Short mmCIF file of N, CA, C and O in Angstrom, two decimals:
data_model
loop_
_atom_site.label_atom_id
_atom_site.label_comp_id
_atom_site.label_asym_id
_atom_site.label_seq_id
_atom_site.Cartn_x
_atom_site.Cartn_y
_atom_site.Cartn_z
N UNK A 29 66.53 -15.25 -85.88
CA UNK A 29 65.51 -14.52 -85.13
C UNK A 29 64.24 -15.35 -84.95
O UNK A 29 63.75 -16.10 -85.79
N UNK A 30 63.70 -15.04 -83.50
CA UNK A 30 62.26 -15.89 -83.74
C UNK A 30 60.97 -15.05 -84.19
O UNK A 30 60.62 -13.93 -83.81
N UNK A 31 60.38 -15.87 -85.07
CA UNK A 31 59.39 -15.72 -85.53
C UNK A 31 58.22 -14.53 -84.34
O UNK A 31 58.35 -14.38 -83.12
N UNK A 32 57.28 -13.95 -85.17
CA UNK A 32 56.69 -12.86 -84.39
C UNK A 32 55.28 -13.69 -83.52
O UNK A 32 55.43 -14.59 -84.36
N UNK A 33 54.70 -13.95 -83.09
CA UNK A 33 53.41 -14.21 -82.63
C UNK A 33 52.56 -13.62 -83.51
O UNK A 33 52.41 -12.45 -83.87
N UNK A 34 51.54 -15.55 -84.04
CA UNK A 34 50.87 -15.26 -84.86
C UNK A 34 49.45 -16.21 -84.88
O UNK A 34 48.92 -16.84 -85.79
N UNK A 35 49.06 -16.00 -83.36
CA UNK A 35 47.71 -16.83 -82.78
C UNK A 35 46.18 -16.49 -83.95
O UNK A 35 45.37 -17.31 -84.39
N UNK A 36 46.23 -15.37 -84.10
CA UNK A 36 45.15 -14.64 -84.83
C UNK A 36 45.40 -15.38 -86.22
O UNK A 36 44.55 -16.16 -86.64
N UNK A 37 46.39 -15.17 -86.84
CA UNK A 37 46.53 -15.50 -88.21
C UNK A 37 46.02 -17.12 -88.13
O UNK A 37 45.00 -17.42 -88.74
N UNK A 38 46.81 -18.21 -87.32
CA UNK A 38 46.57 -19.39 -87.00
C UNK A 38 44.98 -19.65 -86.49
O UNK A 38 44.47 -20.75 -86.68
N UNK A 39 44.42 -18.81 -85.98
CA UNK A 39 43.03 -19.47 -85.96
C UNK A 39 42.36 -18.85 -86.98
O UNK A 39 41.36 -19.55 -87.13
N UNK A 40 42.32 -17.94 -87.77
CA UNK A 40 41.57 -17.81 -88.81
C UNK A 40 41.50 -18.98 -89.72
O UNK A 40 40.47 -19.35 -90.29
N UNK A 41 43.01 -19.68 -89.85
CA UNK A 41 43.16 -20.34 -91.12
C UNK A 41 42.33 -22.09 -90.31
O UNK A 41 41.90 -22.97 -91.06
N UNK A 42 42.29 -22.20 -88.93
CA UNK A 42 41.72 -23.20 -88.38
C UNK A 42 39.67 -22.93 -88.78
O UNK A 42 38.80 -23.70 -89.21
N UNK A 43 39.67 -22.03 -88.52
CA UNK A 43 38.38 -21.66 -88.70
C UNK A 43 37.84 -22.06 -89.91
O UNK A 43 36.85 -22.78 -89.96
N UNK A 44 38.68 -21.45 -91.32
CA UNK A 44 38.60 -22.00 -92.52
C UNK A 44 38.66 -23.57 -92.63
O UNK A 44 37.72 -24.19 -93.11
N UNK A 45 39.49 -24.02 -92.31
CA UNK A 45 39.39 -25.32 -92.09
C UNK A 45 38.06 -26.19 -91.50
O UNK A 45 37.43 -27.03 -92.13
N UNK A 46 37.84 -25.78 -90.20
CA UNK A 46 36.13 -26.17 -89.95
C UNK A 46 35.40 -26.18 -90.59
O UNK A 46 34.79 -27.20 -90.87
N UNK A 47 35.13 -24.93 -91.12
CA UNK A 47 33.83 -24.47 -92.19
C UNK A 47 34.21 -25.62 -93.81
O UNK A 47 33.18 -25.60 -94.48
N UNK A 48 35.20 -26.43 -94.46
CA UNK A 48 35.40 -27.30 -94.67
C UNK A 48 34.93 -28.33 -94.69
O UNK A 48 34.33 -28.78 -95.67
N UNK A 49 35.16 -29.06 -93.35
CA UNK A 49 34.71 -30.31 -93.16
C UNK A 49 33.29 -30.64 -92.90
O UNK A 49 32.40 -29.90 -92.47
N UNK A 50 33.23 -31.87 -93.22
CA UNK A 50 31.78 -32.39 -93.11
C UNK A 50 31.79 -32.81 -91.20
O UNK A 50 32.78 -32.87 -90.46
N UNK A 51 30.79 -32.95 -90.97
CA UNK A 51 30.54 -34.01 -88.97
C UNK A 51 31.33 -34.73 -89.30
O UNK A 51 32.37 -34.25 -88.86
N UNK A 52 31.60 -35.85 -89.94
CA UNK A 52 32.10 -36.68 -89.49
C UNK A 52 33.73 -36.85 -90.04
O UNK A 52 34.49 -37.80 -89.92
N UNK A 53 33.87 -35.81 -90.53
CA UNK A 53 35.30 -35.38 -91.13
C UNK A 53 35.89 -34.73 -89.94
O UNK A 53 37.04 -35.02 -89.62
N UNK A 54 35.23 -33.91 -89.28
CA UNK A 54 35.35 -32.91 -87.77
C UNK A 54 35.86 -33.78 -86.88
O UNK A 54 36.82 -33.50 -86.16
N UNK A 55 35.22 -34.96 -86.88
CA UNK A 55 35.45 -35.86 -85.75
C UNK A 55 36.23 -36.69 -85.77
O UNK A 55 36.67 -37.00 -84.67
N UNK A 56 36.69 -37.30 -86.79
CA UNK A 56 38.32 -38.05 -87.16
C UNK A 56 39.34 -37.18 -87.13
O UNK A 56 40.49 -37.53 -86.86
N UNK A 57 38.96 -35.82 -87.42
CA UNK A 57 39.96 -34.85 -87.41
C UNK A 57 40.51 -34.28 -85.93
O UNK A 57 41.59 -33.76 -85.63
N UNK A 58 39.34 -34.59 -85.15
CA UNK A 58 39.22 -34.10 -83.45
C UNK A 58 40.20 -35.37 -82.88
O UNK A 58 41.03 -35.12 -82.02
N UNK A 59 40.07 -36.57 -83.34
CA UNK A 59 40.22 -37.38 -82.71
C UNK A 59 41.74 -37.89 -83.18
O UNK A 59 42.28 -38.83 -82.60
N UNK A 60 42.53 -37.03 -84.55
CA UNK A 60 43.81 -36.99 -84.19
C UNK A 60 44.56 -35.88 -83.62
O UNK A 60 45.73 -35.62 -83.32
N UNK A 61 43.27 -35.27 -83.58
CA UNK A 61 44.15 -33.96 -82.76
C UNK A 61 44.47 -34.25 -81.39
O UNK A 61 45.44 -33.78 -80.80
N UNK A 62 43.49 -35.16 -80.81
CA UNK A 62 43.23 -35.85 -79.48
C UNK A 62 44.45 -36.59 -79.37
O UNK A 62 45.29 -36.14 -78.59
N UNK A 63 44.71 -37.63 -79.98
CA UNK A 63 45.97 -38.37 -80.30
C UNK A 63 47.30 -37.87 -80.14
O UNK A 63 48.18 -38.69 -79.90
N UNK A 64 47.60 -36.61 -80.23
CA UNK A 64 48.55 -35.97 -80.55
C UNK A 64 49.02 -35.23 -79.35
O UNK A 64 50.22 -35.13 -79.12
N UNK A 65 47.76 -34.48 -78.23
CA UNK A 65 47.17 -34.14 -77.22
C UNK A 65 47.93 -35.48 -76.07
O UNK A 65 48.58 -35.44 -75.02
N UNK A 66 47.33 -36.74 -77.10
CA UNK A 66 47.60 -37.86 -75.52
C UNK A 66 49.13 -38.20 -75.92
O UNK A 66 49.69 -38.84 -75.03
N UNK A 67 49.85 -37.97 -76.89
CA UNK A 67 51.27 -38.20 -77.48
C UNK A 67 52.41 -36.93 -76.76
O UNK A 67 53.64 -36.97 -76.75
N UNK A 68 51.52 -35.86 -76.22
CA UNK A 68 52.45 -34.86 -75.99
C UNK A 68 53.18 -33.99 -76.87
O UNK A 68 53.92 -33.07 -76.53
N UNK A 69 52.84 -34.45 -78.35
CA UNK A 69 53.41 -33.57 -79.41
C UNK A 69 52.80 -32.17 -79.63
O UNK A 69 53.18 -31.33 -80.44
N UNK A 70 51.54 -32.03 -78.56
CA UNK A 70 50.91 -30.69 -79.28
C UNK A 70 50.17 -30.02 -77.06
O UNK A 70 50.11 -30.49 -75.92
N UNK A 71 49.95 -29.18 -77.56
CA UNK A 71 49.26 -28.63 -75.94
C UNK A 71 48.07 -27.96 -76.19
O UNK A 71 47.64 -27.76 -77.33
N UNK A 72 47.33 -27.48 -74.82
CA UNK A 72 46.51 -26.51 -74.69
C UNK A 72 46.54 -25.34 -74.52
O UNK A 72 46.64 -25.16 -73.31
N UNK A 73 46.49 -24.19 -75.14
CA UNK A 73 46.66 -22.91 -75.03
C UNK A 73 45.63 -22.47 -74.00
O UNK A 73 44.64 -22.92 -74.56
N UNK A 74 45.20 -21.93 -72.97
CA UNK A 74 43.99 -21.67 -72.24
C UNK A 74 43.86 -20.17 -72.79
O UNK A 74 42.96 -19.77 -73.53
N UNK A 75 45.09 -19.31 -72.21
CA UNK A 75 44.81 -17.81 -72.73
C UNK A 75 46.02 -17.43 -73.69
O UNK A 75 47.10 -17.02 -73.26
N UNK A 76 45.73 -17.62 -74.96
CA UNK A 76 46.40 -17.38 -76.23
C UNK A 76 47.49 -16.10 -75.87
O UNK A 76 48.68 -16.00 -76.17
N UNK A 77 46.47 -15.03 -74.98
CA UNK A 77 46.65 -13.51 -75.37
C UNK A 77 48.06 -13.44 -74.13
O UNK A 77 48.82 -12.46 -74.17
N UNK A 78 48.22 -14.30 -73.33
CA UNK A 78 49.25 -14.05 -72.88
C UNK A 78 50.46 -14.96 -73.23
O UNK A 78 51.51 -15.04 -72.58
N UNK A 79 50.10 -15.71 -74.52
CA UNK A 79 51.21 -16.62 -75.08
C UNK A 79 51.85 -15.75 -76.23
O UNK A 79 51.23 -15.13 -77.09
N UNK A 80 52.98 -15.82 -76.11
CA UNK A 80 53.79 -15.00 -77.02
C UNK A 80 54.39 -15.57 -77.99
O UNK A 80 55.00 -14.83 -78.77
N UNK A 81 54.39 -17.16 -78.24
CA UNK A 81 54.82 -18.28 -79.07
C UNK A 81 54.08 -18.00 -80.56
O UNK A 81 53.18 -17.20 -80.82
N UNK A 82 54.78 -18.93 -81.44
CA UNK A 82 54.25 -19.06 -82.76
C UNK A 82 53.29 -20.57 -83.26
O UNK A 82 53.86 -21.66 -83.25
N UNK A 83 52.14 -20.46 -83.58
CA UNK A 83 51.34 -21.49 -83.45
C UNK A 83 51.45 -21.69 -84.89
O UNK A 83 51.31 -20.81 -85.74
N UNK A 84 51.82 -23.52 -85.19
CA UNK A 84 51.70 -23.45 -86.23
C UNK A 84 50.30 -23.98 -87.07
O UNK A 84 49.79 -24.89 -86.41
N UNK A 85 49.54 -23.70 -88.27
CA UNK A 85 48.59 -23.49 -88.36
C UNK A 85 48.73 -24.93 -89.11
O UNK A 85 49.76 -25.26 -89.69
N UNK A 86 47.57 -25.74 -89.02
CA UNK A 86 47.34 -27.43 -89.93
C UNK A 86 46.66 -27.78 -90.59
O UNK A 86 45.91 -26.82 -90.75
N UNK A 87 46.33 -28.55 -91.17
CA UNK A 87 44.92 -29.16 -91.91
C UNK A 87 45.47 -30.77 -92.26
O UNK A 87 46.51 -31.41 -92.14
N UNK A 88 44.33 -30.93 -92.67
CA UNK A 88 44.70 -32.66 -92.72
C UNK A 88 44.52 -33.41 -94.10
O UNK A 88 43.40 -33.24 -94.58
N UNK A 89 45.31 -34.14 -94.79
CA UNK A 89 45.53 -34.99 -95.85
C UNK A 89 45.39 -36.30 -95.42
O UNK A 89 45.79 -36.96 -94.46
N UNK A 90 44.49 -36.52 -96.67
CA UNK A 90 44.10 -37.79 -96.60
C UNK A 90 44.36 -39.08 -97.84
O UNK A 90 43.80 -39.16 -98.93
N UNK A 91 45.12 -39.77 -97.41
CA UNK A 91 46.30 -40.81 -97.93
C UNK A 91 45.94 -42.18 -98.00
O UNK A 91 46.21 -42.76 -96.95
N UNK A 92 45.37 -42.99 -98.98
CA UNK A 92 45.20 -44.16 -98.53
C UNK A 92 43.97 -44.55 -97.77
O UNK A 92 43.89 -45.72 -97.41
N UNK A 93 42.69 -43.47 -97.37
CA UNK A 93 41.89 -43.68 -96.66
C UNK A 93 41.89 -43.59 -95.21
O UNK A 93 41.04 -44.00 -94.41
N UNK A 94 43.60 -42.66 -94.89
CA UNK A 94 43.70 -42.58 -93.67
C UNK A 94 43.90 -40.82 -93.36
O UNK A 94 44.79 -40.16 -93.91
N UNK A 95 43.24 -40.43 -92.71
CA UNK A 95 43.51 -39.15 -92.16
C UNK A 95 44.98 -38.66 -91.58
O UNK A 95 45.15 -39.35 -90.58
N UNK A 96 46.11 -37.79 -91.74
CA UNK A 96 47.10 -37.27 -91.65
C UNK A 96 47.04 -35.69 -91.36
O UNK A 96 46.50 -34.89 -92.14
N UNK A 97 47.65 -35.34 -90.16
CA UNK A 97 47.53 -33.84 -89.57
C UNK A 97 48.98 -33.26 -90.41
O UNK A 97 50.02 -33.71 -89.93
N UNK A 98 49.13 -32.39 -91.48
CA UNK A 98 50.19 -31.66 -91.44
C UNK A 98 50.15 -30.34 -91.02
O UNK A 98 49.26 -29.51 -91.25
N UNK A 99 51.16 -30.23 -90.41
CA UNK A 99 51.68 -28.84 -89.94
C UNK A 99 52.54 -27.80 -90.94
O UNK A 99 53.49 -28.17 -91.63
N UNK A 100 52.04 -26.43 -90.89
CA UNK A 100 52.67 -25.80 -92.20
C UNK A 100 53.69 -24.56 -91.49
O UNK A 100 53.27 -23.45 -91.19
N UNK A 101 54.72 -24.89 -91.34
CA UNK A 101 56.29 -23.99 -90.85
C UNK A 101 56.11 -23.07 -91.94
O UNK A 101 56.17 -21.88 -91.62
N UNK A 102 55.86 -23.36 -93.28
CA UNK A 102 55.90 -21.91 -94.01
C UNK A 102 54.87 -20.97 -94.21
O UNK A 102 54.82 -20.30 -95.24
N UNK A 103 53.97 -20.85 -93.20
CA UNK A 103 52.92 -19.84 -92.65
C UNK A 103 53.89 -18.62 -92.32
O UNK A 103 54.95 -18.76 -91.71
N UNK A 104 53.47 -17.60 -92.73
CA UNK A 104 54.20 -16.35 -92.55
C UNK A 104 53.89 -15.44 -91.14
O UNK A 104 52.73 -15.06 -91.00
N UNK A 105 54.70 -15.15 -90.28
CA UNK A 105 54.20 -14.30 -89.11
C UNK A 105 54.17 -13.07 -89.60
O UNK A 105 55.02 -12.78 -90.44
N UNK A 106 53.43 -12.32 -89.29
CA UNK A 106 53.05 -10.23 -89.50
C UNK A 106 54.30 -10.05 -90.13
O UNK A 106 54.10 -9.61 -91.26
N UNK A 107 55.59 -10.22 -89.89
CA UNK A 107 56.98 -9.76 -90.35
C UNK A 107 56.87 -10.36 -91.97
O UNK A 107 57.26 -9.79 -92.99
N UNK A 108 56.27 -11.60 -91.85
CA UNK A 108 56.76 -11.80 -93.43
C UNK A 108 57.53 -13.02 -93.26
O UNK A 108 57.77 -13.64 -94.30
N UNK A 109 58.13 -13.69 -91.77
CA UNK A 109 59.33 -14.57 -91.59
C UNK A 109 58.23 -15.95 -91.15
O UNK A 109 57.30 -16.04 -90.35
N UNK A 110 58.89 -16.95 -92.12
CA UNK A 110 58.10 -18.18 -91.56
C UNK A 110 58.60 -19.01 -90.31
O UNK A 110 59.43 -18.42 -89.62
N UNK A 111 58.37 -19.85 -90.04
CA UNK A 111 59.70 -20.56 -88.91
C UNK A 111 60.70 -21.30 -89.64
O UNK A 111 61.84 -21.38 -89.18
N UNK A 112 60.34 -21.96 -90.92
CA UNK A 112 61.38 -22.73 -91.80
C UNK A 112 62.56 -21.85 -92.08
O UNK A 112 63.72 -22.26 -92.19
N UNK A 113 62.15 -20.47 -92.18
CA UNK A 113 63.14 -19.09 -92.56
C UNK A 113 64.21 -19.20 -91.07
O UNK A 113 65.41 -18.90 -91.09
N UNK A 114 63.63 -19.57 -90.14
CA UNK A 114 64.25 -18.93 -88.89
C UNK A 114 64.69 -20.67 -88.49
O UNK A 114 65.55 -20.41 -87.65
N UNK A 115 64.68 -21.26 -88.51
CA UNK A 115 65.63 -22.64 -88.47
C UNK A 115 66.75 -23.33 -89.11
O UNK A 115 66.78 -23.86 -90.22
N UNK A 116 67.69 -23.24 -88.20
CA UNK A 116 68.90 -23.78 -88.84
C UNK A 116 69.03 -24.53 -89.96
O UNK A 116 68.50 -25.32 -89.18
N UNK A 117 69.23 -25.20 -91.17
CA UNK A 117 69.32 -26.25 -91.51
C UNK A 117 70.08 -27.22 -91.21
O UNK A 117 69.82 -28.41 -91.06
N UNK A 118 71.69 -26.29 -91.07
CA UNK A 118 72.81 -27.39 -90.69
C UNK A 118 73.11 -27.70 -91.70
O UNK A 118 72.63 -27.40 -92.79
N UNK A 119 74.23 -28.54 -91.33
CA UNK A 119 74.85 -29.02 -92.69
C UNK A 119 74.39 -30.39 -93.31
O UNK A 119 73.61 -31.22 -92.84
N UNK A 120 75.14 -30.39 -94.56
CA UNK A 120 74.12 -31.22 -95.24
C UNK A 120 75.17 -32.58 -94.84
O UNK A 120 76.38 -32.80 -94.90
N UNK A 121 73.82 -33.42 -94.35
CA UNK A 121 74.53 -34.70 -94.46
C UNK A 121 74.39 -35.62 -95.37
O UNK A 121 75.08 -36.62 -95.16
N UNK A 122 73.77 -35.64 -96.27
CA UNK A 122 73.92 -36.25 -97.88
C UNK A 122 75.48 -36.70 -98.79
O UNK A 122 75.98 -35.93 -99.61
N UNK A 123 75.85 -37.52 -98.60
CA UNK A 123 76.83 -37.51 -99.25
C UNK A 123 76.77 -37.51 -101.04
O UNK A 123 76.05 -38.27 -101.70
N UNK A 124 77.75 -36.43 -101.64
CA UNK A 124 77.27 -36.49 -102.65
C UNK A 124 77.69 -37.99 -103.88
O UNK A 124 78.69 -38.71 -103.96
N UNK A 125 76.69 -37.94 -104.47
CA UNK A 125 76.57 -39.21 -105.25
C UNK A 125 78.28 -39.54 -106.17
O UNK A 125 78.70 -40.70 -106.22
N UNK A 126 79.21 -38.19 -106.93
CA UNK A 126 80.01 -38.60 -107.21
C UNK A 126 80.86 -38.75 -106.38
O UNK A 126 81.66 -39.53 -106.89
N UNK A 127 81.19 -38.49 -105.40
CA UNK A 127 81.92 -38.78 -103.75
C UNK A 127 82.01 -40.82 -103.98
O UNK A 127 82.90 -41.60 -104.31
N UNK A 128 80.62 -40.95 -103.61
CA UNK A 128 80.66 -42.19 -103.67
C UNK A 128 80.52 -43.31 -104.67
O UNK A 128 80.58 -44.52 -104.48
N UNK A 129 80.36 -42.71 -105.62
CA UNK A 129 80.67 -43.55 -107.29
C UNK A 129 82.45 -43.79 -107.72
O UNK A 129 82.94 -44.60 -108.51
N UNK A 130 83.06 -42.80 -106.93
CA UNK A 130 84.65 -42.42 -107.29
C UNK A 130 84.92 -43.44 -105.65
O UNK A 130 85.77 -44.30 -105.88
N UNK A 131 84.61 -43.49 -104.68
CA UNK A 131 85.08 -44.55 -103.92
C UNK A 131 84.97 -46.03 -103.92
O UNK A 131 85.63 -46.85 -103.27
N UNK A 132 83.77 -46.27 -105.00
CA UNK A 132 83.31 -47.48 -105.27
C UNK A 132 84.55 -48.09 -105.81
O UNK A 132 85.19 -49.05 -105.39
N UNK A 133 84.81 -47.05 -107.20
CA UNK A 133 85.72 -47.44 -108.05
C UNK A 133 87.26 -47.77 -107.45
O UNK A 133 87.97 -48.53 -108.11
N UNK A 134 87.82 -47.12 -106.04
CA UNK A 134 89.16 -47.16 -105.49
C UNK A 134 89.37 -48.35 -105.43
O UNK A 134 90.27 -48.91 -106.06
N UNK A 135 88.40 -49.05 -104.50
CA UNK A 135 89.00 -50.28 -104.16
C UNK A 135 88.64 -51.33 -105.00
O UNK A 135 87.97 -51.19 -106.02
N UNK A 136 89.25 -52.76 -104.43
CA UNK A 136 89.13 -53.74 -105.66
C UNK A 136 87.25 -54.61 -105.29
O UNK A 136 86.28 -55.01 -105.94
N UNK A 137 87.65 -54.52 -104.05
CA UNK A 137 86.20 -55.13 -103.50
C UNK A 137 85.41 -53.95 -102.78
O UNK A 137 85.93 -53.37 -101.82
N UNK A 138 83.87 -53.53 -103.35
CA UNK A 138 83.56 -52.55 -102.40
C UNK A 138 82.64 -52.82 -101.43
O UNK A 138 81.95 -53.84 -101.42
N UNK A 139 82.59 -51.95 -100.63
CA UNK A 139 82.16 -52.49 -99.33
C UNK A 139 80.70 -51.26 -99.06
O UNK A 139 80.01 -51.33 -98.04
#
């Protein structure tokens, strides 16, 4: 199922976020949002109220002295359902470790 529309919840927690940062924290922060904007990974909402989508809500970590935007899928919509809840995983493609400790051993040379 998809997630409910949850623009309101998502800008409150943006708002919190502002009130946060320092000027010049705002503005490295603007300027990967900008980045992201000129990358096509993210858009402009003009009128929220007729978007019916799920916005996911972000904040930014900082690693090494470099600013990083994460995005949080386990933000809950009004229902309670996050989007991580409502996405496939699929199957696992991990092969498991004794799988391949027991094939090592088959042959004489392993590859």
């Amino acid at each position: 199922p998809r997630p409910l529309p949850n623009f309101y919840g998502a800008a409150q927690r943006e708002k919190a976020l502002l009130r946060k940062l320092s000027t010049d924290q705002a503005e490295e922060y603007d300027g990967q949002i900008q980045r992201l904007l000129d990358l096509g990974y993210v858009e402009v909402i003009n009128d929220p109220d007729k978007n019916d989508g799920f916005f996911l809500p972000h904040h930014g970590v900082r690693s090494k002295g470099k600013l990083r935007i994460v995005f949080d899928g386990s933000e809950a919509d009004p229902r309670g359902t996050s989007l991580n809840e409502c996405l496939d995983p699929g199957p696992n493609l991990l092969t498991l470790l004794f799988l391949i400790l027991l094939r090592f051993r088959l042959r004489r040379v392993p590859l």
